[in-house]
mmCIF file with all atom_site columns, C-alpha atoms in Angstrom:
data_model
loop_
_atom_site.group_PDB
_atom_site.id
_atom_site.type_symbol
_atom_site.label_atom_id
_atom_site.label_alt_id
_atom_site.label_comp_id
_atom_site.label_asym_id
_atom_site.label_entity_id
_atom_site.label_seq_id
_atom_site.pdbx_PDB_ins_code
_atom_site.Cartn_x
_atom_site.Cartn_y
_atom_site.Cartn_z
_atom_site.occupancy
_atom_site.B_iso_or_equiv
_atom_site.pdbx_formal_charge
_atom_site.auth_seq_id
_atom_site.auth_comp_id
_atom_site.auth_asym_id
_atom_site.auth_atom_id
_atom_site.pdbx_PDB_model_num
ATOM 1   C CA . ARG A 1 1   ? -56.551 -35.258 85.908 1.00 77.00 ? 20  ARG A CA 1
ATOM 2   C CA . PRO A 1 2   ? -60.108 -35.673 84.597 1.00 77.00 ? 21  PRO A CA 1
ATOM 3   C CA . THR A 1 3   ? -63.067 -34.283 86.480 1.00 83.00 ? 22  THR A CA 1
ATOM 4   C CA . MET A 1 4   ? -65.820 -36.547 87.806 1.00 84.00 ? 23  MET A CA 1
ATOM 5   C CA . GLN A 1 5   ? -68.096 -35.331 84.997 1.00 82.00 ? 24  GLN A CA 1
ATOM 6   C CA . GLU A 1 6   ? -65.492 -36.311 82.414 1.00 79.00 ? 25  GLU A CA 1
ATOM 7   C CA . VAL A 1 7   ? -64.968 -39.714 83.989 1.00 80.00 ? 26  VAL A CA 1
ATOM 8   C CA . GLN A 1 8   ? -68.714 -40.349 83.970 1.00 79.00 ? 27  GLN A CA 1
ATOM 9   C CA . LYS A 1 9   ? -68.662 -39.913 80.194 1.00 78.00 ? 28  LYS A CA 1
ATOM 10  C CA . HIS A 1 10  ? -66.322 -42.885 79.790 1.00 82.00 ? 29  HIS A CA 1
ATOM 11  C CA . PRO A 1 11  ? -68.033 -45.812 78.004 1.00 84.00 ? 30  PRO A CA 1
ATOM 12  C CA . TYR A 1 12  ? -67.821 -47.888 81.177 1.00 83.00 ? 31  TYR A CA 1
ATOM 13  C CA . PHE A 1 13  ? -70.495 -45.601 82.594 1.00 84.00 ? 32  PHE A CA 1
ATOM 14  C CA . TRP A 1 14  ? -72.705 -45.392 79.501 1.00 83.00 ? 33  TRP A CA 1
ATOM 15  C CA . SER A 1 15  ? -76.309 -46.459 79.873 1.00 82.00 ? 34  SER A CA 1
ATOM 16  C CA . ALA A 1 16  ? -77.275 -49.940 78.709 1.00 79.00 ? 35  ALA A CA 1
ATOM 17  C CA . GLU A 1 17  ? -79.173 -48.359 75.827 1.00 80.00 ? 36  GLU A CA 1
ATOM 18  C CA . ARG A 1 18  ? -76.148 -46.373 74.679 1.00 84.00 ? 37  ARG A CA 1
ATOM 19  C CA . LYS A 1 19  ? -73.923 -49.457 74.912 1.00 86.00 ? 38  LYS A CA 1
ATOM 20  C CA . ILE A 1 20  ? -76.308 -51.427 72.713 1.00 84.00 ? 39  ILE A CA 1
ATOM 21  C CA . PHE A 1 21  ? -76.452 -48.526 70.274 1.00 86.00 ? 40  PHE A CA 1
ATOM 22  C CA . PHE A 1 22  ? -72.650 -48.530 70.124 1.00 88.00 ? 41  PHE A CA 1
ATOM 23  C CA . LEU A 1 23  ? -72.433 -52.309 69.578 1.00 89.00 ? 42  LEU A CA 1
ATOM 24  C CA . GLN A 1 24  ? -75.056 -52.096 66.837 1.00 88.00 ? 43  GLN A CA 1
ATOM 25  C CA . ASN A 1 25  ? -72.997 -49.501 65.019 1.00 88.00 ? 44  ASN A CA 1
ATOM 26  C CA . VAL A 1 26  ? -69.767 -51.438 65.401 1.00 89.00 ? 45  VAL A CA 1
ATOM 27  C CA . SER A 1 27  ? -71.557 -54.461 63.964 1.00 90.00 ? 46  SER A CA 1
ATOM 28  C CA . GLU A 1 28  ? -72.755 -52.347 61.036 1.00 88.00 ? 47  GLU A CA 1
ATOM 29  C CA . GLU A 1 29  ? -69.230 -51.085 60.368 1.00 87.00 ? 48  GLU A CA 1
ATOM 30  C CA . LEU A 1 30  ? -67.854 -54.615 60.562 1.00 87.00 ? 49  LEU A CA 1
ATOM 31  C CA . GLY A 1 31  ? -70.524 -55.694 58.088 1.00 85.00 ? 50  GLY A CA 1
ATOM 32  C CA . LYS A 1 32  ? -69.209 -53.129 55.627 1.00 81.00 ? 51  LYS A CA 1
ATOM 33  C CA . GLU A 1 33  ? -65.707 -54.564 56.060 1.00 77.00 ? 52  GLU A CA 1
ATOM 34  C CA . ARG A 1 34  ? -66.735 -58.213 55.879 1.00 71.00 ? 53  ARG A CA 1
ATOM 35  C CA . LYS A 1 35  ? -65.152 -58.846 52.485 1.00 61.00 ? 54  LYS A CA 1
ATOM 36  C CA . ALA A 1 36  ? -61.840 -57.211 53.364 1.00 65.00 ? 55  ALA A CA 1
ATOM 37  C CA . PHE A 1 37  ? -60.163 -58.909 56.293 1.00 72.00 ? 56  PHE A CA 1
ATOM 38  C CA . THR A 1 38  ? -59.211 -55.665 58.030 1.00 84.00 ? 57  THR A CA 1
ATOM 39  C CA . PRO A 1 39  ? -56.981 -55.223 61.096 1.00 88.00 ? 58  PRO A CA 1
ATOM 40  C CA . ILE A 1 40  ? -59.975 -54.932 63.446 1.00 88.00 ? 59  ILE A CA 1
ATOM 41  C CA . TRP A 1 41  ? -61.387 -58.201 62.056 1.00 85.00 ? 60  TRP A CA 1
ATOM 42  C CA . GLU A 1 42  ? -58.014 -59.826 62.572 1.00 86.00 ? 61  GLU A CA 1
ATOM 43  C CA . GLU A 1 43  ? -57.735 -58.638 66.177 1.00 90.00 ? 62  GLU A CA 1
ATOM 44  C CA . LEU A 1 44  ? -61.283 -59.698 66.989 1.00 88.00 ? 63  LEU A CA 1
ATOM 45  C CA . SER A 1 45  ? -60.560 -63.139 65.515 1.00 85.00 ? 64  SER A CA 1
ATOM 46  C CA . ILE A 1 46  ? -57.354 -63.522 67.505 1.00 86.00 ? 65  ILE A CA 1
ATOM 47  C CA . GLU A 1 47  ? -58.889 -62.276 70.759 1.00 86.00 ? 66  GLU A CA 1
ATOM 48  C CA . GLY A 1 48  ? -62.195 -64.043 70.192 1.00 83.00 ? 67  GLY A CA 1
ATOM 49  C CA . PRO A 1 49  ? -61.688 -67.024 72.504 1.00 83.00 ? 68  PRO A CA 1
ATOM 50  C CA . GLY A 1 50  ? -60.732 -64.745 75.397 1.00 83.00 ? 69  GLY A CA 1
ATOM 51  C CA . LEU A 1 51  ? -63.663 -62.419 74.815 1.00 83.00 ? 70  LEU A CA 1
ATOM 52  C CA . ILE A 1 52  ? -66.117 -65.270 74.341 1.00 83.00 ? 71  ILE A CA 1
ATOM 53  C CA . GLY A 1 53  ? -64.791 -67.108 77.373 1.00 79.00 ? 72  GLY A CA 1
ATOM 54  C CA . HIS A 1 54  ? -65.887 -70.597 76.335 1.00 74.00 ? 73  HIS A CA 1
ATOM 55  C CA . SER A 1 55  ? -64.139 -73.216 74.239 1.00 77.00 ? 74  SER A CA 1
ATOM 56  C CA . MET A 1 56  ? -67.469 -74.293 72.707 1.00 84.00 ? 75  MET A CA 1
ATOM 57  C CA . GLY A 1 57  ? -68.208 -70.796 71.358 1.00 89.00 ? 76  GLY A CA 1
ATOM 58  C CA . TRP A 1 58  ? -70.443 -67.991 72.546 1.00 92.00 ? 77  TRP A CA 1
ATOM 59  C CA . GLY A 1 59  ? -73.642 -69.972 71.947 1.00 92.00 ? 78  GLY A CA 1
ATOM 60  C CA . ALA A 1 60  ? -72.751 -72.251 74.859 1.00 91.00 ? 79  ALA A CA 1
ATOM 61  C CA . LYS A 1 61  ? -73.007 -69.286 77.239 1.00 91.00 ? 80  LYS A CA 1
ATOM 62  C CA . LEU A 1 62  ? -76.601 -68.508 76.259 1.00 91.00 ? 81  LEU A CA 1
ATOM 63  C CA . ASP A 1 63  ? -79.724 -70.222 77.517 1.00 90.00 ? 82  ASP A CA 1
ATOM 64  C CA . ALA A 1 64  ? -80.705 -72.935 75.025 1.00 92.00 ? 83  ALA A CA 1
ATOM 65  C CA . VAL A 1 65  ? -84.120 -71.356 74.440 1.00 92.00 ? 84  VAL A CA 1
ATOM 66  C CA . VAL A 1 66  ? -82.540 -67.974 73.702 1.00 90.00 ? 85  VAL A CA 1
ATOM 67  C CA . PHE A 1 67  ? -79.845 -69.445 71.471 1.00 92.00 ? 86  PHE A CA 1
ATOM 68  C CA . ASP A 1 68  ? -82.373 -71.463 69.466 1.00 93.00 ? 87  ASP A CA 1
ATOM 69  C CA . ALA A 1 69  ? -84.556 -68.383 69.006 1.00 91.00 ? 88  ALA A CA 1
ATOM 70  C CA . LEU A 1 70  ? -81.618 -66.234 67.913 1.00 89.00 ? 89  LEU A CA 1
ATOM 71  C CA . CYS A 1 71  ? -80.514 -68.839 65.394 1.00 91.00 ? 90  CYS A CA 1
ATOM 72  C CA . SER A 1 72  ? -83.998 -69.409 64.003 1.00 89.00 ? 91  SER A CA 1
ATOM 73  C CA . HIS A 1 73  ? -83.590 -66.484 61.583 1.00 82.00 ? 92  HIS A CA 1
ATOM 74  C CA . ARG A 1 74  ? -79.875 -66.625 60.845 1.00 88.00 ? 93  ARG A CA 1
ATOM 75  C CA . ASN A 1 75  ? -76.914 -68.963 61.167 1.00 92.00 ? 94  ASN A CA 1
ATOM 76  C CA . TYR A 1 76  ? -74.050 -67.701 63.287 1.00 93.00 ? 95  TYR A CA 1
ATOM 77  C CA . ASP A 1 77  ? -70.484 -68.891 63.680 1.00 92.00 ? 96  ASP A CA 1
ATOM 78  C CA . THR A 1 78  ? -70.316 -69.021 67.467 1.00 92.00 ? 97  THR A CA 1
ATOM 79  C CA . SER A 1 79  ? -66.533 -69.047 67.430 1.00 90.00 ? 98  SER A CA 1
ATOM 80  C CA . GLN A 1 80  ? -66.485 -65.524 65.975 1.00 90.00 ? 99  GLN A CA 1
ATOM 81  C CA . VAL A 1 81  ? -66.888 -62.326 68.014 1.00 91.00 ? 100 VAL A CA 1
ATOM 82  C CA . THR A 1 82  ? -68.093 -60.566 64.878 1.00 91.00 ? 101 THR A CA 1
ATOM 83  C CA . ASP A 1 83  ? -71.052 -62.959 64.721 1.00 92.00 ? 102 ASP A CA 1
ATOM 84  C CA . LEU A 1 84  ? -71.784 -62.354 68.406 1.00 93.00 ? 103 LEU A CA 1
ATOM 85  C CA . LEU A 1 85  ? -71.916 -58.618 67.685 1.00 93.00 ? 104 LEU A CA 1
ATOM 86  C CA . ARG A 1 86  ? -74.219 -59.286 64.727 1.00 93.00 ? 105 ARG A CA 1
ATOM 87  C CA . CYS A 1 87  ? -76.402 -61.460 66.951 1.00 92.00 ? 106 CYS A CA 1
ATOM 88  C CA . ILE A 1 88  ? -76.670 -58.707 69.575 1.00 91.00 ? 107 ILE A CA 1
ATOM 89  C CA . ARG A 1 89  ? -77.476 -56.204 66.841 1.00 91.00 ? 108 ARG A CA 1
ATOM 90  C CA . ASN A 1 90  ? -80.154 -58.435 65.328 1.00 89.00 ? 109 ASN A CA 1
ATOM 91  C CA . PHE A 1 91  ? -81.665 -59.176 68.712 1.00 88.00 ? 110 PHE A CA 1
ATOM 92  C CA . SER A 1 92  ? -81.851 -55.505 69.625 1.00 85.00 ? 111 SER A CA 1
ATOM 93  C CA . ASN A 1 93  ? -83.519 -54.678 66.316 1.00 85.00 ? 112 ASN A CA 1
ATOM 94  C CA . HIS A 1 94  ? -86.014 -57.544 66.388 1.00 84.00 ? 113 HIS A CA 1
ATOM 95  C CA . PHE A 1 95  ? -86.530 -58.438 70.054 1.00 81.00 ? 114 PHE A CA 1
ATOM 96  C CA . ARG A 1 96  ? -90.278 -57.831 69.870 1.00 80.00 ? 115 ARG A CA 1
ATOM 97  C CA . GLU A 1 97  ? -90.542 -60.784 67.475 1.00 86.00 ? 116 GLU A CA 1
ATOM 98  C CA . TYR A 1 98  ? -89.339 -63.328 70.042 1.00 86.00 ? 117 TYR A CA 1
ATOM 99  C CA . SER A 1 99  ? -91.443 -65.482 72.322 1.00 85.00 ? 118 SER A CA 1
ATOM 100 C CA . PRO A 1 100 ? -92.467 -64.306 75.797 1.00 87.00 ? 119 PRO A CA 1
ATOM 101 C CA . GLN A 1 101 ? -90.122 -66.898 77.283 1.00 88.00 ? 120 GLN A CA 1
ATOM 102 C CA . VAL A 1 102 ? -87.107 -65.473 75.414 1.00 87.00 ? 121 VAL A CA 1
ATOM 103 C CA . LEU A 1 103 ? -88.102 -61.940 76.350 1.00 82.00 ? 122 LEU A CA 1
ATOM 104 C CA . GLU A 1 104 ? -88.402 -62.922 80.002 1.00 84.00 ? 123 GLU A CA 1
ATOM 105 C CA . LEU A 1 105 ? -85.015 -64.672 80.032 1.00 84.00 ? 124 LEU A CA 1
ATOM 106 C CA . THR A 1 106 ? -83.286 -61.704 78.413 1.00 86.00 ? 125 THR A CA 1
ATOM 107 C CA . LYS A 1 107 ? -85.265 -59.039 80.294 1.00 79.00 ? 126 LYS A CA 1
ATOM 108 C CA . ALA A 1 108 ? -86.066 -57.462 76.927 1.00 64.00 ? 127 ALA A CA 1
ATOM 109 C CA . PRO A 1 109 ? -89.517 -56.158 77.939 1.00 56.00 ? 128 PRO A CA 1
ATOM 110 C CA . GLU A 1 110 ? -87.853 -53.937 80.542 1.00 62.00 ? 129 GLU A CA 1
ATOM 111 C CA . GLY A 1 111 ? -85.350 -52.769 77.918 1.00 63.00 ? 130 GLY A CA 1
ATOM 112 C CA . ILE A 1 112 ? -82.360 -54.089 79.870 1.00 68.00 ? 131 ILE A CA 1
ATOM 113 C CA . PHE A 1 113 ? -81.334 -56.986 77.643 1.00 77.00 ? 132 PHE A CA 1
ATOM 114 C CA . HIS A 1 114 ? -77.866 -55.460 77.369 1.00 78.00 ? 133 HIS A CA 1
ATOM 115 C CA . TYR A 1 115 ? -77.167 -56.916 80.800 1.00 83.00 ? 134 TYR A CA 1
ATOM 116 C CA . PHE A 1 116 ? -78.107 -60.369 79.537 1.00 86.00 ? 135 PHE A CA 1
ATOM 117 C CA . PHE A 1 117 ? -75.169 -60.206 77.116 1.00 88.00 ? 136 PHE A CA 1
ATOM 118 C CA . GLU A 1 118 ? -72.877 -58.206 79.399 1.00 86.00 ? 137 GLU A CA 1
ATOM 119 C CA . ASP A 1 119 ? -73.246 -60.798 82.189 1.00 86.00 ? 138 ASP A CA 1
ATOM 120 C CA . ARG A 1 120 ? -72.202 -63.565 79.800 1.00 88.00 ? 139 ARG A CA 1
ATOM 121 C CA . PHE A 1 121 ? -69.444 -61.638 77.995 1.00 88.00 ? 140 PHE A CA 1
ATOM 122 C CA . PRO A 1 122 ? -68.095 -59.108 80.500 1.00 86.00 ? 141 PRO A CA 1
ATOM 123 C CA . ALA A 1 123 ? -64.918 -58.209 78.577 1.00 86.00 ? 142 ALA A CA 1
ATOM 124 C CA . LEU A 1 124 ? -66.656 -57.812 75.221 1.00 89.00 ? 143 LEU A CA 1
ATOM 125 C CA . TYR A 1 125 ? -68.006 -54.282 75.360 1.00 87.00 ? 144 TYR A CA 1
ATOM 126 C CA . LEU A 1 126 ? -64.941 -52.375 76.527 1.00 89.00 ? 145 LEU A CA 1
ATOM 127 C CA . ARG A 1 127 ? -62.556 -54.379 74.338 1.00 90.00 ? 146 ARG A CA 1
ATOM 128 C CA . VAL A 1 128 ? -64.694 -53.744 71.266 1.00 91.00 ? 147 VAL A CA 1
ATOM 129 C CA . TYR A 1 129 ? -64.733 -50.066 72.216 1.00 90.00 ? 148 TYR A CA 1
ATOM 130 C CA . GLU A 1 130 ? -60.923 -50.036 72.505 1.00 89.00 ? 149 GLU A CA 1
ATOM 131 C CA . LEU A 1 131 ? -60.512 -51.731 69.130 1.00 89.00 ? 150 LEU A CA 1
ATOM 132 C CA . ALA A 1 132 ? -63.021 -49.405 67.439 1.00 87.00 ? 151 ALA A CA 1
ATOM 133 C CA . ARG A 1 133 ? -61.175 -46.420 68.838 1.00 86.00 ? 152 ARG A CA 1
ATOM 134 C CA . LYS A 1 134 ? -57.805 -47.846 67.799 1.00 87.00 ? 153 LYS A CA 1
ATOM 135 C CA . HIS A 1 135 ? -58.791 -48.792 64.249 1.00 84.00 ? 154 HIS A CA 1
ATOM 136 C CA . TRP A 1 136 ? -61.512 -46.289 63.402 1.00 83.00 ? 155 TRP A CA 1
ATOM 137 C CA . GLY A 1 137 ? -60.792 -43.268 65.602 1.00 78.00 ? 156 GLY A CA 1
ATOM 138 C CA . HIS A 1 138 ? -58.751 -41.628 62.848 1.00 73.00 ? 157 HIS A CA 1
ATOM 139 C CA . ARG A 1 139 ? -61.569 -41.723 60.282 1.00 65.00 ? 158 ARG A CA 1
ATOM 140 C CA . LYS A 1 140 ? -62.880 -38.447 59.006 1.00 55.00 ? 159 LYS A CA 1
ATOM 141 C CA . ASN A 1 141 ? -66.472 -39.463 59.826 1.00 53.00 ? 160 ASN A CA 1
ATOM 142 C CA . SER A 1 142 ? -65.678 -40.630 63.352 1.00 52.00 ? 161 SER A CA 1
ATOM 143 C CA . ARG A 1 143 ? -67.085 -38.421 66.063 1.00 47.00 ? 162 ARG A CA 1
ATOM 144 C CA . PRO A 1 144 ? -66.359 -38.219 69.738 1.00 37.00 ? 163 PRO A CA 1
ATOM 145 C CA . PHE A 1 145 ? -69.285 -39.079 72.001 1.00 32.00 ? 164 PHE A CA 1
ATOM 146 C CA . SER A 1 146 ? -68.068 -36.638 74.596 1.00 31.00 ? 165 SER A CA 1
ATOM 147 C CA . ASP A 1 147 ? -65.423 -34.084 75.509 1.00 31.00 ? 166 ASP A CA 1
ATOM 148 C CA . THR A 1 148 ? -61.858 -34.565 74.364 1.00 30.00 ? 167 THR A CA 1
ATOM 149 C CA . LYS A 1 149 ? -60.219 -32.759 77.296 1.00 29.00 ? 168 LYS A CA 1
ATOM 150 C CA . SER A 1 150 ? -58.768 -35.953 78.615 1.00 28.00 ? 169 SER A CA 1
ATOM 151 C CA . VAL A 1 151 ? -57.465 -39.107 76.975 1.00 28.00 ? 170 VAL A CA 1
ATOM 152 C CA . VAL A 1 152 ? -59.680 -40.983 79.419 1.00 26.00 ? 171 VAL A CA 1
ATOM 153 C CA . VAL A 1 153 ? -62.840 -39.519 77.917 1.00 28.00 ? 172 VAL A CA 1
ATOM 154 C CA . CYS A 1 154 ? -61.827 -39.099 74.286 1.00 31.00 ? 173 CYS A CA 1
ATOM 155 C CA . LEU A 1 155 ? -64.448 -41.394 72.829 1.00 35.00 ? 174 LEU A CA 1
ATOM 156 C CA . PHE A 1 156 ? -64.160 -42.202 69.144 1.00 39.00 ? 175 PHE A CA 1
ATOM 157 C CA . VAL A 1 157 ? -66.532 -44.646 67.515 1.00 35.00 ? 176 VAL A CA 1
ATOM 158 C CA . ALA A 1 158 ? -66.879 -45.851 63.997 1.00 32.00 ? 177 ALA A CA 1
ATOM 159 C CA . ILE A 1 159 ? -70.198 -44.373 63.000 1.00 34.00 ? 178 ILE A CA 1
ATOM 160 C CA . GLU A 1 160 ? -71.105 -41.941 60.304 1.00 37.00 ? 179 GLU A CA 1
ATOM 161 C CA . ARG A 1 161 ? -72.839 -38.585 60.657 1.00 41.00 ? 180 ARG A CA 1
ATOM 162 C CA . GLU A 1 162 ? -76.278 -39.996 59.935 1.00 45.00 ? 181 GLU A CA 1
ATOM 163 C CA . VAL A 1 163 ? -75.978 -42.438 62.812 1.00 46.00 ? 182 VAL A CA 1
ATOM 164 C CA . ILE A 1 164 ? -74.909 -39.688 65.197 1.00 48.00 ? 183 ILE A CA 1
ATOM 165 C CA . ASN A 1 165 ? -77.920 -37.644 64.115 1.00 48.00 ? 184 ASN A CA 1
ATOM 166 C CA . GLU A 1 166 ? -80.084 -40.722 64.677 1.00 57.00 ? 185 GLU A CA 1
ATOM 167 C CA . TRP A 1 167 ? -78.740 -40.970 68.237 1.00 54.00 ? 186 TRP A CA 1
ATOM 168 C CA . VAL A 1 168 ? -79.475 -37.293 68.910 1.00 56.00 ? 187 VAL A CA 1
ATOM 169 C CA . VAL A 1 169 ? -83.055 -37.689 67.658 1.00 61.00 ? 188 VAL A CA 1
ATOM 170 C CA . HIS A 1 170 ? -83.407 -40.870 69.710 1.00 63.00 ? 189 HIS A CA 1
ATOM 171 C CA . GLU A 1 171 ? -82.178 -39.115 72.867 1.00 61.00 ? 190 GLU A CA 1
ATOM 172 C CA . GLN A 1 172 ? -84.512 -36.180 72.257 1.00 65.00 ? 191 GLN A CA 1
ATOM 173 C CA . ARG A 1 173 ? -87.501 -38.530 71.916 1.00 73.00 ? 192 ARG A CA 1
ATOM 174 C CA . ARG A 1 174 ? -86.403 -40.405 75.022 1.00 68.00 ? 193 ARG A CA 1
ATOM 175 C CA . SER A 1 175 ? -86.134 -37.230 77.102 1.00 65.00 ? 194 SER A CA 1
ATOM 176 C CA . THR A 1 176 ? -89.504 -36.027 75.777 1.00 72.00 ? 195 THR A CA 1
ATOM 177 C CA . ARG A 1 177 ? -91.115 -39.324 76.853 1.00 71.00 ? 196 ARG A CA 1
ATOM 178 C CA . LYS A 1 178 ? -89.645 -38.988 80.354 1.00 62.00 ? 197 LYS A CA 1
ATOM 179 C CA . ASN A 1 179 ? -91.093 -35.481 80.781 1.00 58.00 ? 198 ASN A CA 1
#
């Protein structure tokens, strides 16, 4: 049976910032696989309607102002989960470029825009995590985000060593800023 500390390391309990970081990296990995319709692409395509939760596509679940702003720089296929992940990634990398109205609607100035997407797509994050673990957990460059004492907390993600190092540096800067 896992300890409380181990359970707290499960992705369900990750900070909003760490969840966004994870989704960004999954989006990057999917971008590398775009030309080869891999098993994770196939599963995301099949499960897409359930994860998106709207017959009109994921764009219908966003405020019109936010959707228009997100699509002003890139066209997205709102029926595809992979494009939703790319949209979240692009937003998190470029949110400072959006209008004050978009930032207010998404709560981006407070750094909590993850909740904007999580509220609209509640099943997305954990299902993407499960699929990344299933399809990429065996990769040589995959790294656990926490202890592997329990299956519950064995967290494999599809990111390379450089990205892990980036996260460590990011966390160090974050903790330095807090102190």
